[in-house]
Every structure is written in structure tokens, then in C-alpha cells.
Amino acid sequence: VLFVDRADFVAEVAAEAPGGNTAGFVADLETYDGARAAMACAVATFGRIDVLINGVGGAIRMRPFAEFEPEQIDAEIRRSLMPTLYSCHAVLPHLLAGGGGTIVNVSSNATRGIRRVPYSAAKGGVNALTAALAMEYAEHGVRVVATAPGGTT
């Protein structure tokens, strides 16, 4: 299992994970280069990729939509949609070369929430991405699913 985060402590988290065969990699998944580098690291470390779990995101701000500044809207989309979009794109060549695999995208039940419209829109995008990829790549042995948990602590 490769743990990827932009925080330097990701290697410590990976080392403490049960099960043994883990590694940590520092990358900014809000950029395509970060996602591509993470996939390259996974292949270099483990030989192939079978499963991608996109668990990036989280509402940055909660307020009425009219009170968001444009930069805050951009930040929410960058944080809660783009890492999943970029990682799905970057992993597909590896999954296709290996004959298939699974992508699990973590969405949110907040797609129907209030006071977090940018986050809801981003996670709605994750749902649309998941459905479109599932239909587009099913015949190639790539299964794409989403989970939509509620609040976590």
C-alpha cells in the first residue's frame, strides 16, 4: 500500500500501518504532476497498481454560498475534486496495461448539503467522474465505484 500526502509525515503513517508492505510518498495531488509522480512511485515500489483509493478532500469553509470569495471557491474545487480527477487520469494507463483493476473514489453525502456549495459541487463532480469512468472502462476490466460517507471525526 502506498500512502500519498503532501505532508512530510506520510512516511511515518505508512510505517505504522498494520499489514507490513507499505510505503509513503510526498506529493501534491492538487497537481497533475503530483498524481503522475505518485503512480510512478507505486509502480516502482510495488511493480504494478491494482487498486486506487482516492480519499482526498474535505470542506475548507462552511458559509452561505453568496459569502464565498472566488478564490475560496477555487480552493474548494482544487482540494476536493482535482486530486481525484488527476489521480484517475494518471492511474488509468497502469490499470489498462495490467489488464484492469479498481478505482474507489470517496465522495460525500454533503452533495446535498447546505452552507458548503463549492464542496458539494466538487463531490458531485466526483460522482459524475465515477459514473462516466465506470461506463467508459468497464469493458477493459476497470471497475470504478464511489462511496459517500457522512461526517467523520
CSV table of C-alpha atoms in Angstrom, one decimal:
chain,number,residue,atom,x,y,z
A,1,VAL,CA,0.0,0.0,0.0
A,2,LEU,CA,1.4,3.4,-1.0
A,3,PHE,CA,0.2,6.3,1.2
A,4,VAL,CA,0.4,9.6,-0.6
A,5,ASP,CA,0.1,13.0,1.0
A,6,ARG,CA,1.6,16.5,0.7
A,7,ALA,CA,2.6,16.3,4.4
A,8,ASP,CA,6.1,15.0,5.2
A,9,PHE,CA,4.8,12.7,8.0
A,10,VAL,CA,3.2,10.4,5.4
A,11,ALA,CA,6.2,8.0,5.7
A,12,GLU,CA,5.6,7.7,9.4
A,13,VAL,CA,1.9,7.0,8.9
A,14,ALA,CA,2.8,4.3,6.3
A,15,ALA,CA,5.4,2.7,8.6
A,16,GLU,CA,2.8,2.5,11.5
A,17,ALA,CA,0.1,0.9,9.3
A,18,PRO,CA,-0.7,-2.7,10.1
A,19,GLY,CA,0.0,-5.3,7.4
A,20,GLY,CA,3.6,-4.6,6.6
A,21,ASN,CA,4.0,-3.9,2.9
A,22,THR,CA,3.6,-0.1,2.9
A,23,ALA,CA,5.4,3.0,1.8
A,24,GLY,CA,4.9,6.7,2.0
A,25,PHE,CA,5.3,9.2,-0.8
A,26,VAL,CA,5.1,13.0,-0.6
A,27,ALA,CA,3.2,14.6,-3.5
A,28,ASP,CA,0.7,17.4,-4.0
A,29,LEU,CA,-2.3,15.7,-5.6
A,30,GLU,CA,-3.8,19.0,-6.5
A,31,THR,CA,-1.4,19.0,-9.4
A,32,TYR,CA,-1.3,16.5,-12.3
A,33,ASP,CA,2.5,16.2,-11.9
A,34,GLY,CA,1.9,15.1,-8.3
A,35,ALA,CA,-0.6,12.5,-9.3
A,36,ARG,CA,1.6,11.2,-12.1
A,37,ALA,CA,4.6,11.0,-9.7
A,38,ALA,CA,2.5,9.1,-7.2
A,39,MET,CA,1.5,6.5,-9.7
A,40,ALA,CA,5.1,6.2,-10.9
A,41,CYS,CA,6.3,5.7,-7.3
A,42,ALA,CA,3.6,3.0,-6.8
A,43,VAL,CA,4.8,1.1,-9.9
A,44,ALA,CA,8.5,1.5,-9.0
A,45,THR,CA,7.9,0.3,-5.4
A,46,PHE,CA,5.3,-2.5,-5.9
A,47,GLY,CA,5.6,-3.4,-9.6
A,48,ARG,CA,2.1,-2.6,-10.5
A,49,ILE,CA,-1.2,-0.9,-9.4
A,50,ASP,CA,-4.3,-3.0,-8.8
A,51,VAL,CA,-6.4,-0.6,-6.7
A,52,LEU,CA,-6.5,3.2,-6.4
A,53,ILE,CA,-8.4,4.7,-3.4
A,54,ASN,CA,-9.0,8.5,-3.8
A,55,GLY,CA,-9.7,9.8,-0.3
A,56,VAL,CA,-8.7,13.4,-0.7
A,57,GLY,CA,-10.8,16.4,0.2
A,58,GLY,CA,-12.8,18.0,3.0
A,59,ALA,CA,-14.8,21.2,3.2
A,60,ILE,CA,-12.5,24.1,3.9
A,61,ARG,CA,-15.2,26.6,4.7
A,62,MET,CA,-18.9,26.4,5.6
A,63,ARG,CA,-21.0,29.5,4.9
A,64,PRO,CA,-23.8,30.7,2.6
A,65,PHE,CA,-22.6,30.5,-1.0
A,66,ALA,CA,-23.0,34.2,-1.6
A,67,GLU,CA,-20.4,34.9,1.1
A,68,PHE,CA,-17.6,32.8,-0.6
A,69,GLU,CA,-14.9,34.7,-2.4
A,70,PRO,CA,-13.9,33.4,-5.9
A,71,GLU,CA,-10.5,32.3,-4.5
A,72,GLN,CA,-12.2,30.2,-1.8
A,73,ILE,CA,-14.4,28.5,-4.4
A,74,ASP,CA,-11.3,27.7,-6.5
A,75,ALA,CA,-9.6,26.3,-3.4
A,76,GLU,CA,-12.5,24.0,-2.6
A,77,ILE,CA,-12.7,22.6,-6.1
A,78,ARG,CA,-8.9,22.2,-6.2
A,79,ARG,CA,-8.9,20.3,-2.9
A,80,SER,CA,-11.9,18.1,-3.3
A,81,LEU,CA,-12.2,17.4,-7.0
A,82,MET,CA,-8.9,17.8,-8.8
A,83,PRO,CA,-6.9,15.2,-6.8
A,84,THR,CA,-9.4,12.6,-7.7
A,85,LEU,CA,-9.7,13.7,-11.3
A,86,TYR,CA,-5.9,13.8,-11.8
A,87,SER,CA,-5.3,10.6,-10.0
A,88,CYS,CA,-7.9,8.7,-12.0
A,89,HIS,CA,-6.3,10.0,-15.2
A,90,ALA,CA,-2.8,9.2,-14.1
A,91,VAL,CA,-3.6,5.6,-12.9
A,92,LEU,CA,-5.6,4.5,-16.0
A,93,PRO,CA,-2.6,3.7,-18.2
A,94,HIS,CA,-1.2,1.5,-15.4
A,95,LEU,CA,-4.5,-0.3,-14.8
A,96,LEU,CA,-5.1,-0.9,-18.6
A,97,ALA,CA,-1.6,-2.2,-19.0
A,98,GLY,CA,-2.2,-4.7,-16.2
A,99,GLY,CA,-5.5,-5.9,-17.5
A,100,GLY,CA,-7.8,-4.0,-15.2
A,101,GLY,CA,-8.2,-3.0,-11.6
A,102,THR,CA,-10.4,-1.0,-9.3
A,103,ILE,CA,-10.7,2.7,-8.5
A,104,VAL,CA,-12.6,3.7,-5.4
A,105,ASN,CA,-13.5,7.4,-5.1
A,106,VAL,CA,-14.5,8.8,-1.8
A,107,SER,CA,-17.4,11.2,-2.3
A,108,SER,CA,-19.7,12.6,0.4
A,109,ASN,CA,-23.3,12.8,1.4
A,110,ALA,CA,-22.7,16.5,1.5
A,111,THR,CA,-23.5,16.8,-2.2
A,112,ARG,CA,-27.0,17.6,-0.9
A,113,GLY,CA,-25.8,19.8,2.0
A,114,ILE,CA,-26.1,23.5,2.6
A,115,ARG,CA,-23.5,26.1,3.5
A,116,ARG,CA,-20.8,24.3,1.6
A,117,VAL,CA,-21.9,24.7,-2.1
A,118,PRO,CA,-18.3,24.6,-3.5
A,119,TYR,CA,-17.5,21.4,-1.6
A,120,SER,CA,-20.9,19.9,-2.6
A,121,ALA,CA,-20.2,20.8,-6.3
A,122,ALA,CA,-16.7,19.2,-6.1
A,123,LYS,CA,-18.1,15.9,-4.6
A,124,GLY,CA,-20.9,16.0,-7.2
A,125,GLY,CA,-18.1,16.1,-9.8
A,126,VAL,CA,-16.5,13.1,-8.1
A,127,ASN,CA,-19.8,11.3,-8.5
A,128,ALA,CA,-20.1,12.2,-12.2
A,129,LEU,CA,-16.5,11.3,-12.8
A,130,THR,CA,-17.1,7.9,-11.2
A,131,ALA,CA,-20.2,7.1,-13.2
A,132,ALA,CA,-18.6,8.2,-16.5
A,133,LEU,CA,-15.3,6.2,-15.9
A,134,ALA,CA,-17.3,3.1,-14.8
A,135,MET,CA,-19.2,3.1,-18.1
A,136,GLU,CA,-16.1,4.0,-20.2
A,137,TYR,CA,-13.7,1.5,-18.8
A,138,ALA,CA,-15.8,-1.5,-17.7
A,139,GLU,CA,-15.1,-3.4,-20.9
A,140,HIS,CA,-11.4,-3.0,-20.1
A,141,GLY,CA,-11.7,-4.7,-16.7
A,142,VAL,CA,-11.5,-1.4,-14.8
A,143,ARG,CA,-14.2,-1.2,-12.1
A,144,VAL,CA,-14.9,2.4,-10.8
A,145,VAL,CA,-17.0,2.9,-7.7
A,146,ALA,CA,-17.7,5.6,-5.1
A,147,THR,CA,-18.6,5.7,-1.5
A,148,ALA,CA,-20.3,8.7,0.1
A,149,PRO,CA,-19.8,8.7,3.9
A,150,GLY,CA,-21.3,11.2,6.2
A,151,GLY,CA,-19.4,13.3,8.6
A,152,THR,CA,-16.3,11.8,10.3
A,153,THR,CA,-14.3,12.7,13.3
